[in-house]
mmCIF file of C-alpha atoms in Angstrom:
data_model
loop_
_atom_site.group_PDB
_atom_site.id
_atom_site.type_symbol
_atom_site.label_atom_id
_atom_site.label_comp_id
_atom_site.label_asym_id
_atom_site.label_seq_id
_atom_site.Cartn_x
_atom_site.Cartn_y
_atom_site.Cartn_z
ATOM 1 C CA MET A 5 -75.932 -34.242 68.758
ATOM 2 C CA PHE A 6 -79.060 -36.221 67.811
ATOM 3 C CA ALA A 7 -81.245 -33.241 68.756
ATOM 4 C CA THR A 8 -79.145 -30.956 66.595
ATOM 5 C CA PHE A 9 -79.543 -33.380 63.721
ATOM 6 C CA LEU A 10 -83.301 -33.430 64.148
ATOM 7 C CA ILE A 11 -83.517 -29.649 64.296
ATOM 8 C CA TRP A 12 -81.559 -29.393 61.068
ATOM 9 C CA ARG A 13 -83.831 -31.926 59.376
ATOM 10 C CA ILE A 14 -87.200 -30.441 60.401
ATOM 11 C CA ASP A 15 -88.746 -28.395 57.618
ATOM 12 C CA ASN A 16 -90.714 -25.741 59.473
ATOM 13 C CA PRO A 17 -90.658 -21.935 59.250
ATOM 14 C CA ARG A 18 -90.164 -21.514 62.979
ATOM 15 C CA VAL A 19 -87.414 -24.114 63.040
ATOM 16 C CA GLU A 20 -85.852 -22.412 59.989
ATOM 17 C CA ARG A 21 -85.760 -19.092 61.867
ATOM 18 C CA PHE A 22 -84.208 -20.851 64.820
ATOM 19 C CA ARG A 23 -81.562 -22.407 62.595
ATOM 20 C CA MET A 24 -80.706 -19.009 61.129
ATOM 21 C CA MET A 25 -80.388 -17.504 64.617
ATOM 22 C CA VAL A 26 -77.990 -20.290 65.557
ATOM 23 C CA ILE A 27 -75.937 -19.770 62.404
ATOM 24 C CA ASP A 28 -75.792 -15.993 62.922
ATOM 25 C CA ALA A 29 -74.612 -16.517 66.477
ATOM 26 C CA VAL A 30 -72.056 -19.238 65.845
ATOM 27 C CA VAL A 31 -70.478 -18.715 62.369
ATOM 28 C CA PRO A 32 -68.932 -15.208 62.968
ATOM 29 C CA ASN A 33 -67.203 -16.607 66.034
ATOM 30 C CA PHE A 34 -65.444 -19.200 63.815
ATOM 31 C CA ASP A 35 -63.308 -16.552 62.096
ATOM 32 C CA TRP A 36 -60.425 -17.209 64.493
ATOM 33 C CA ALA A 37 -60.586 -20.897 63.660
ATOM 34 C CA MET A 38 -60.684 -20.254 59.918
ATOM 35 C CA ALA A 39 -57.808 -17.744 59.981
ATOM 36 C CA PRO A 40 -55.020 -20.380 59.680
ATOM 37 C CA VAL A 41 -56.852 -22.120 56.867
ATOM 38 C CA THR A 42 -57.401 -18.815 55.085
ATOM 39 C CA GLY A 43 -53.722 -17.917 55.600
ATOM 40 C CA VAL A 44 -52.574 -21.218 54.149
ATOM 41 C CA ILE A 45 -54.860 -20.775 51.161
ATOM 42 C CA ASN A 46 -53.569 -17.239 50.588
ATOM 43 C CA LEU A 47 -49.981 -18.443 50.981
ATOM 44 C CA LEU A 48 -50.503 -21.169 48.407
ATOM 45 C CA SER A 49 -52.084 -18.655 46.047
ATOM 46 C CA ASP A 50 -49.188 -16.223 46.537
ATOM 47 C CA PHE A 51 -46.667 -19.019 45.971
ATOM 48 C CA GLN A 52 -48.361 -19.995 42.739
ATOM 49 C CA SER A 53 -48.351 -16.343 41.657
ATOM 50 C CA TYR A 54 -44.644 -16.113 42.527
ATOM 51 C CA GLN A 55 -43.937 -19.221 40.459
ATOM 52 C CA ARG A 56 -45.772 -17.716 37.503
ATOM 53 C CA LEU A 57 -43.885 -14.432 37.894
ATOM 54 C CA ALA A 58 -40.564 -16.263 38.176
ATOM 55 C CA GLN A 59 -41.332 -18.251 35.034
ATOM 56 C CA GLN A 60 -42.367 -15.106 33.168
ATOM 57 C CA ASN A 61 -39.205 -13.355 34.355
ATOM 58 C CA SER A 62 -37.080 -16.266 33.153
ATOM 59 C CA ASP A 63 -38.844 -16.256 29.782
ATOM 60 C CA LEU A 64 -38.359 -12.498 29.439
ATOM 61 C CA ARG A 65 -34.667 -12.786 30.314
ATOM 62 C CA ARG A 66 -34.216 -15.504 27.714
ATOM 63 C CA GLU A 67 -36.042 -13.451 25.087
ATOM 64 C CA LEU A 68 -33.951 -10.394 26.001
ATOM 65 C CA GLN A 69 -30.750 -12.408 25.630
ATOM 66 C CA ASP A 70 -31.922 -13.677 22.253
ATOM 67 C CA MET A 71 -32.724 -10.109 21.206
ATOM 68 C CA LYS A 72 -29.261 -8.970 22.302
ATOM 69 C CA SER A 73 -27.703 -11.754 20.247
ATOM 70 C CA TRP A 74 -29.767 -10.779 17.214
ATOM 71 C CA ARG A 75 -28.935 -7.102 17.769
ATOM 72 C CA GLU A 76 -25.208 -7.876 17.916
ATOM 73 C CA ALA A 77 -25.471 -9.994 14.780
ATOM 74 C CA ALA A 78 -27.363 -7.181 13.028
ATOM 75 C CA ILE A 79 -24.715 -4.626 14.034
ATOM 76 C CA GLN A 80 -21.920 -6.869 12.772
ATOM 77 C CA LEU A 81 -23.746 -7.479 9.497
ATOM 78 C CA ASP A 82 -24.388 -3.755 9.104
ATOM 79 C CA GLN A 83 -20.709 -2.964 9.687
ATOM 80 C CA GLU A 84 -19.655 -5.716 7.307
ATOM 81 C CA ASN A 85 -22.123 -4.445 4.723
ATOM 82 C CA ALA A 86 -20.771 -0.899 5.115
ATOM 83 C CA ARG A 87 -17.219 -2.105 4.527
ATOM 84 C CA LEU A 88 -18.318 -4.017 1.439
ATOM 85 C CA ARG A 89 -20.126 -0.927 0.155
ATOM 86 C CA ASP A 90 -16.944 1.049 0.725
ATOM 87 C CA LEU A 91 -15.036 -1.509 -1.321
ATOM 88 C CA ILE A 92 -17.520 -1.107 -4.155
ATOM 89 C CA ASN A 93 -17.950 2.661 -4.124
ATOM 90 C CA VAL A 94 -14.338 3.879 -3.978
ATOM 91 C CA GLN A 95 -13.409 5.259 -7.396
ATOM 92 C CA LEU A 96 -10.160 3.915 -8.834
ATOM 93 C CA ASP A 97 -8.386 4.002 -12.156
ATOM 94 C CA PRO A 98 -10.598 1.910 -14.484
ATOM 95 C CA GLN A 99 -7.469 0.178 -15.767
ATOM 96 C CA LEU A 100 -6.885 -1.244 -12.286
ATOM 97 C CA THR A 101 -8.918 -4.407 -11.900
ATOM 98 C CA ARG A 102 -9.194 -5.905 -8.446
ATOM 99 C CA ILE A 103 -9.694 -9.063 -6.427
ATOM 100 C CA THR A 104 -11.481 -8.894 -3.077
ATOM 101 C CA GLY A 105 -10.281 -11.215 -0.325
ATOM 102 C CA VAL A 106 -11.250 -11.932 3.271
ATOM 103 C CA VAL A 107 -8.690 -11.418 6.021
ATOM 104 C CA GLN A 108 -8.264 -14.830 7.602
ATOM 105 C CA ALA A 109 -5.725 -14.115 10.317
ATOM 106 C CA ASP A 110 -3.252 -11.611 11.642
ATOM 107 C CA SER A 111 0.109 -13.231 11.069
ATOM 108 C CA GLY A 112 2.030 -10.244 12.379
ATOM 109 C CA SER A 113 4.416 -9.968 15.289
ATOM 110 C CA PRO A 114 6.034 -7.123 17.244
ATOM 111 C CA PHE A 115 8.691 -7.052 14.523
ATOM 112 C CA ARG A 116 6.610 -7.796 11.436
ATOM 113 C CA GLN A 117 3.118 -6.554 10.695
ATOM 114 C CA SER A 118 1.096 -8.516 8.164
ATOM 115 C CA VAL A 119 -2.234 -10.248 7.543
ATOM 116 C CA LEU A 120 -3.313 -13.315 5.563
ATOM 117 C CA LEU A 121 -5.886 -13.261 2.757
ATOM 118 C CA ASN A 122 -7.952 -16.149 1.406
ATOM 119 C CA VAL A 123 -6.900 -15.439 -2.196
ATOM 120 C CA GLY A 124 -3.687 -16.641 -3.779
ATOM 121 C CA ALA A 125 -2.008 -17.876 -6.934
ATOM 122 C CA ARG A 126 -5.126 -19.671 -8.164
ATOM 123 C CA ASP A 127 -6.835 -16.258 -8.179
ATOM 124 C CA GLY A 128 -3.962 -14.672 -10.105
ATOM 125 C CA ILE A 129 -2.404 -12.839 -7.142
ATOM 126 C CA LEU A 130 1.201 -11.719 -7.666
ATOM 127 C CA ASP A 131 3.866 -10.415 -5.310
ATOM 128 C CA GLY A 132 4.059 -6.656 -5.009
ATOM 129 C CA TRP A 133 0.433 -5.864 -5.792
ATOM 130 C CA PRO A 134 -1.130 -3.177 -3.556
ATOM 131 C CA ALA A 135 -3.961 -3.994 -1.152
ATOM 132 C CA MET A 136 -6.595 -1.499 0.023
ATOM 133 C CA ASP A 137 -9.554 -1.532 2.352
ATOM 134 C CA GLY A 138 -12.671 0.442 1.440
ATOM 135 C CA ILE A 139 -10.822 3.769 1.492
ATOM 136 C CA GLY A 140 -7.052 3.751 1.760
ATOM 137 C CA LEU A 141 -3.878 1.801 1.123
ATOM 138 C CA VAL A 142 -3.208 -1.049 3.555
ATOM 139 C CA GLY A 143 -0.066 -2.711 2.216
ATOM 140 C CA ARG A 144 1.378 -4.904 -0.508
ATOM 141 C CA ILE A 145 1.372 -8.592 -1.335
ATOM 142 C CA SER A 146 4.523 -10.308 -0.066
ATOM 143 C CA GLY A 147 4.288 -14.065 -0.326
ATOM 144 C CA VAL A 148 1.744 -15.979 -2.389
ATOM 145 C CA GLY A 149 0.474 -19.493 -1.823
ATOM 146 C CA ASN A 150 -1.973 -21.407 -3.939
ATOM 147 C CA GLU A 151 -5.011 -20.371 -1.888
ATOM 148 C CA THR A 152 -3.653 -17.674 0.432
ATOM 149 C CA SER A 153 -1.385 -14.661 0.309
ATOM 150 C CA ARG A 154 0.298 -12.429 2.829
ATOM 151 C CA VAL A 155 -0.049 -8.648 2.946
ATOM 152 C CA ILE A 156 2.771 -6.630 4.491
ATOM 153 C CA LEU A 157 1.160 -3.578 6.072
ATOM 154 C CA VAL A 158 2.357 -0.047 5.358
ATOM 155 C CA THR A 159 3.244 0.186 9.051
ATOM 156 C CA ASP A 160 5.854 -2.583 8.788
ATOM 157 C CA THR A 161 9.494 -1.502 9.019
ATOM 158 C CA SER A 162 10.208 -3.080 5.626
ATOM 159 C CA SER A 163 7.591 -0.888 3.917
ATOM 160 C CA GLN A 164 9.028 2.037 1.915
ATOM 161 C CA ILE A 165 6.513 3.658 -0.443
ATOM 162 C CA PRO A 166 7.049 6.745 -2.655
ATOM 163 C CA VAL A 167 4.229 9.219 -2.038
ATOM 164 C CA THR A 168 3.099 12.683 -3.065
ATOM 165 C CA ILE A 169 1.813 15.269 -0.603
ATOM 166 C CA GLN A 170 -1.015 17.333 -2.061
ATOM 167 C CA PRO A 171 -1.675 20.082 -2.970
ATOM 168 C CA SER A 172 1.980 21.138 -2.889
ATOM 169 C CA GLY A 173 3.101 18.112 -4.924
ATOM 170 C CA GLN A 174 6.061 17.460 -2.621
ATOM 171 C CA ARG A 175 7.568 13.993 -2.961
ATOM 172 C CA ALA A 176 8.347 11.875 0.121
ATOM 173 C CA ILE A 177 8.842 8.295 1.291
ATOM 174 C CA LEU A 178 6.258 6.633 3.529
ATOM 175 C CA SER A 179 8.346 4.570 5.949
ATOM 176 C CA GLY A 180 6.785 2.081 8.328
ATOM 177 C CA ASP A 181 8.120 1.987 11.877
ATOM 178 C CA ASN A 182 5.692 -0.453 13.529
ATOM 179 C CA THR A 183 3.433 2.377 14.712
ATOM 180 C CA ILE A 184 -0.083 3.151 13.559
ATOM 181 C CA ASN A 185 1.116 6.340 11.849
ATOM 182 C CA PRO A 186 4.121 5.681 9.561
ATOM 183 C CA LEU A 187 6.781 8.312 8.994
ATOM 184 C CA LEU A 188 6.977 10.686 6.028
ATOM 185 C CA GLN A 189 10.674 10.950 5.261
ATOM 186 C CA PHE A 190 12.813 12.794 2.704
ATOM 187 C CA ILE A 191 10.214 15.482 1.991
ATOM 188 C CA GLU A 192 11.609 17.699 -0.771
ATOM 189 C CA ASP A 193 10.634 20.981 0.884
ATOM 190 C CA PRO A 194 9.128 20.503 4.373
ATOM 191 C CA ASP A 195 8.079 24.158 4.490
ATOM 192 C CA GLN A 196 5.607 23.527 1.669
ATOM 193 C CA VAL A 197 3.550 20.953 3.588
ATOM 194 C CA LYS A 198 1.257 21.232 6.596
ATOM 195 C CA PRO A 199 -0.941 18.966 8.749
ATOM 196 C CA GLY A 200 -4.086 17.897 6.931
ATOM 197 C CA ASP A 201 -2.437 17.710 3.506
ATOM 198 C CA ARG A 202 -3.519 14.710 1.448
ATOM 199 C CA VAL A 203 -1.001 11.886 0.992
ATOM 200 C CA VAL A 204 -1.253 9.628 -2.082
ATOM 201 C CA THR A 205 1.067 7.211 -3.826
ATOM 202 C CA SER A 206 3.302 8.872 -6.409
ATOM 203 C CA GLY A 207 3.847 5.890 -8.690
ATOM 204 C CA ASP A 208 7.605 6.547 -8.665
ATOM 205 C CA GLY A 209 9.764 3.490 -9.153
ATOM 206 C CA GLY A 210 6.810 1.406 -10.282
ATOM 207 C CA VAL A 211 6.203 0.259 -6.691
ATOM 208 C CA PHE A 212 2.513 1.186 -6.713
ATOM 209 C CA PRO A 213 0.159 2.881 -9.174
ATOM 210 C CA ALA A 214 -0.123 6.637 -8.697
ATOM 211 C CA ASP A 215 -2.879 8.413 -6.762
ATOM 212 C CA LEU A 216 -3.856 5.628 -4.359
ATOM 213 C CA LEU A 217 -5.069 7.306 -1.175
ATOM 214 C CA VAL A 218 -2.788 6.825 1.834
ATOM 215 C CA GLY A 219 -4.089 9.365 4.344
ATOM 216 C CA GLN A 220 -3.340 12.819 5.705
ATOM 217 C CA LEU A 221 -0.174 14.436 6.952
ATOM 218 C CA ALA A 222 0.016 14.842 10.724
ATOM 219 C CA ARG A 223 2.629 15.786 13.288
ATOM 220 C CA GLY A 224 3.641 13.030 15.657
ATOM 221 C CA THR A 225 4.318 13.498 19.348
ATOM 222 C CA ASP A 226 7.987 13.627 18.408
ATOM 223 C CA GLY A 227 7.293 16.511 16.019
ATOM 224 C CA ARG A 228 8.130 14.464 12.938
ATOM 225 C CA PRO A 229 5.773 14.393 9.936
ATOM 226 C CA ARG A 230 3.685 11.251 9.791
ATOM 227 C CA ALA A 231 0.742 9.903 7.825
ATOM 228 C CA ARG A 232 -2.605 9.452 9.530
ATOM 229 C CA LEU A 233 -3.818 6.478 7.518
ATOM 230 C CA SER A 234 -7.250 6.507 5.904
ATOM 231 C CA ALA A 235 -7.395 2.715 6.213
ATOM 232 C CA ASP A 236 -8.544 1.346 9.568
ATOM 233 C CA LEU A 237 -5.819 -1.220 10.224
ATOM 234 C CA GLU A 238 -7.358 -2.236 13.539
ATOM 235 C CA ARG A 239 -10.555 -3.485 11.902
ATOM 236 C CA ILE A 240 -9.767 -4.867 8.467
ATOM 237 C CA GLU A 241 -11.973 -7.756 7.403
ATOM 238 C CA PHE A 242 -11.895 -7.394 3.625
ATOM 239 C CA LEU A 243 -9.091 -6.229 1.367
ATOM 240 C CA ARG A 244 -9.098 -5.377 -2.293
ATOM 241 C CA VAL A 245 -5.967 -6.426 -4.152
ATOM 242 C CA LEU A 246 -5.307 -4.268 -7.212
ATOM 243 C CA ARG A 247 -3.911 -5.909 -10.320
ATOM 244 C CA SER A 248 -1.056 -3.487 -10.792
ATOM 245 C CA GLN A 249 0.145 -3.361 -14.378
ATOM 246 C CA PRO A 250 3.917 -2.858 -14.668
ATOM 247 C CA THR A 251 5.063 0.435 -16.174
ATOM 248 C CA ALA A 252 5.996 0.100 -19.836
ATOM 249 C CA ARG A 253 9.728 0.300 -20.383
ATOM 250 C CA ILE A 254 11.260 2.228 -23.292
ATOM 251 C CA ASN A 255 13.718 -0.050 -25.062
ATOM 252 C CA ASP A 256 14.213 2.006 -28.241
ATOM 253 C CA ALA A 257 14.827 5.651 -27.404
ATOM 254 C CA GLY A 258 15.420 6.420 -31.089
ATOM 255 C CA SER A 259 11.740 6.066 -31.826
ATOM 256 C CA LEU A 260 11.020 8.956 -29.466
ATOM 257 C CA LEU A 261 13.887 11.332 -30.382
ATOM 258 C CA ALA A 262 14.199 13.230 -33.656
ATOM 259 C CA PRO A 263 17.348 12.575 -35.767
ATOM 260 C CA LEU A 264 20.166 15.050 -35.211
ATOM 261 C CA ASN A 265 20.000 16.367 -38.831
ATOM 262 C CA ALA A 266 16.220 16.803 -38.845
ATOM 263 C CA PRO A 267 14.931 20.374 -39.246
ATOM 264 C CA VAL A 268 13.546 22.039 -36.149
ATOM 265 C CA LEU A 269 10.041 23.412 -36.606
ATOM 266 C CA PRO A 270 9.120 26.849 -35.326
ATOM 267 C CA ILE A 271 6.986 26.877 -32.195
ATOM 268 C CA GLU A 272 3.228 26.908 -32.872
ATOM 269 C CA ALA A 273 3.695 27.051 -36.663
ATOM 270 C CA ASP A 274 0.515 26.958 -38.693
ATOM 271 C CA PRO A 275 0.115 24.240 -41.391
ATOM 272 C CA GLU A 276 1.031 26.558 -44.330
ATOM 273 C CA THR A 277 4.178 27.806 -42.594
ATOM 274 C CA GLU A 278 5.061 24.231 -41.680
ATOM 275 C CA ALA A 279 4.713 23.096 -45.333
ATOM 276 C CA GLU A 280 6.850 26.007 -46.619
ATOM 277 C CA PHE A 281 9.437 25.289 -43.942
ATOM 278 C CA LEU A 282 9.705 21.620 -44.918
ATOM 279 C CA GLU A 283 9.859 22.410 -48.689
ATOM 280 C CA GLY A 284 12.675 24.890 -48.099
ATOM 281 C CA GLY A 285 14.711 22.285 -46.230
ATOM 282 C CA GLY A 286 14.493 24.168 -42.975
ATOM 283 C CA ASP A 287 16.303 27.350 -44.192
ATOM 284 C CA GLY A 288 15.149 30.620 -42.693
#
C-alpha cells in the first residue's frame, strides 16, 4: 500500500506512464463493481422524473377541470343570454307592456302544473295576466303574493284558452291535460285545419289578448289534434308577464246605433248626393 502511495506521488514521466498503464488495466475491470451504483443513480433519476411527470399530470388535470367548469359556465351564460335576447326581440302589440321575472321554483305536481316567479303585487302583477317565454305562451298568473306569483301552465287541466288556427281562422279551445302537448278541442270545422297550422290566442272572452303565439297544430298518438307548443316548458328560466288591458265594455248601446226614425243614407253616396238627401228629409 505504501509502495502504491509512493508511486502515485512520484512526479516522473516514466512513473506517469506506468501509472497510466495501471489505470488502463484496472479501471475497465471495475465496471461490474460500478454497475449497482450506476443502477441506483439511474433509478433515483427515473424516480425524480416520474415525480415531476406525476406533478405535471396532476396540474394538467386540475387545469382541465377548471377549464371544463369555465366552459360549462360559459355555455350556461350563453344559453341564458339567448333566452334574454329572445325575450327582448319578440315583437308584441306595443300597447302590451311587460314585466320580466325569474322562475324560482317548479311548484307543480302530477295533478297541477305551475311555476313560481320572483315578481308579485309590488311589481303590479295581477291575476289572469298571460306569461310568455322568449317565443310562445306559457300560462297565466293564478295567485299573487307581495314578492312572488304563480303561473299556471297551459298544460294544466284547469287551463282553457280560446285560440285561432291560422290561416283558416278556425276557432278552438286549447285544453290542458297534463301532457306536453295540450288538446285542441271544439274546432269549428276540423276539415279546414292540418298539421303545421299556426295556433295563436283569439282574444275571445277577454281571457288573453289576441295573436299571442301558442304553437303549431299536430296530431297526437291518439289521432286527436293537439298544439305543439312554441314555448320550451322543460327549460323555462325567465318569463315575461304581459300587462293585459281589459276589453272595453259597451254600456250605452244607443251611442253606437242610429235612431229608428233617422234617414238611411245610400251606400257610397258622394258628398253632394248626401247633402241633397239630408235636405230632402230622406225622400227618394
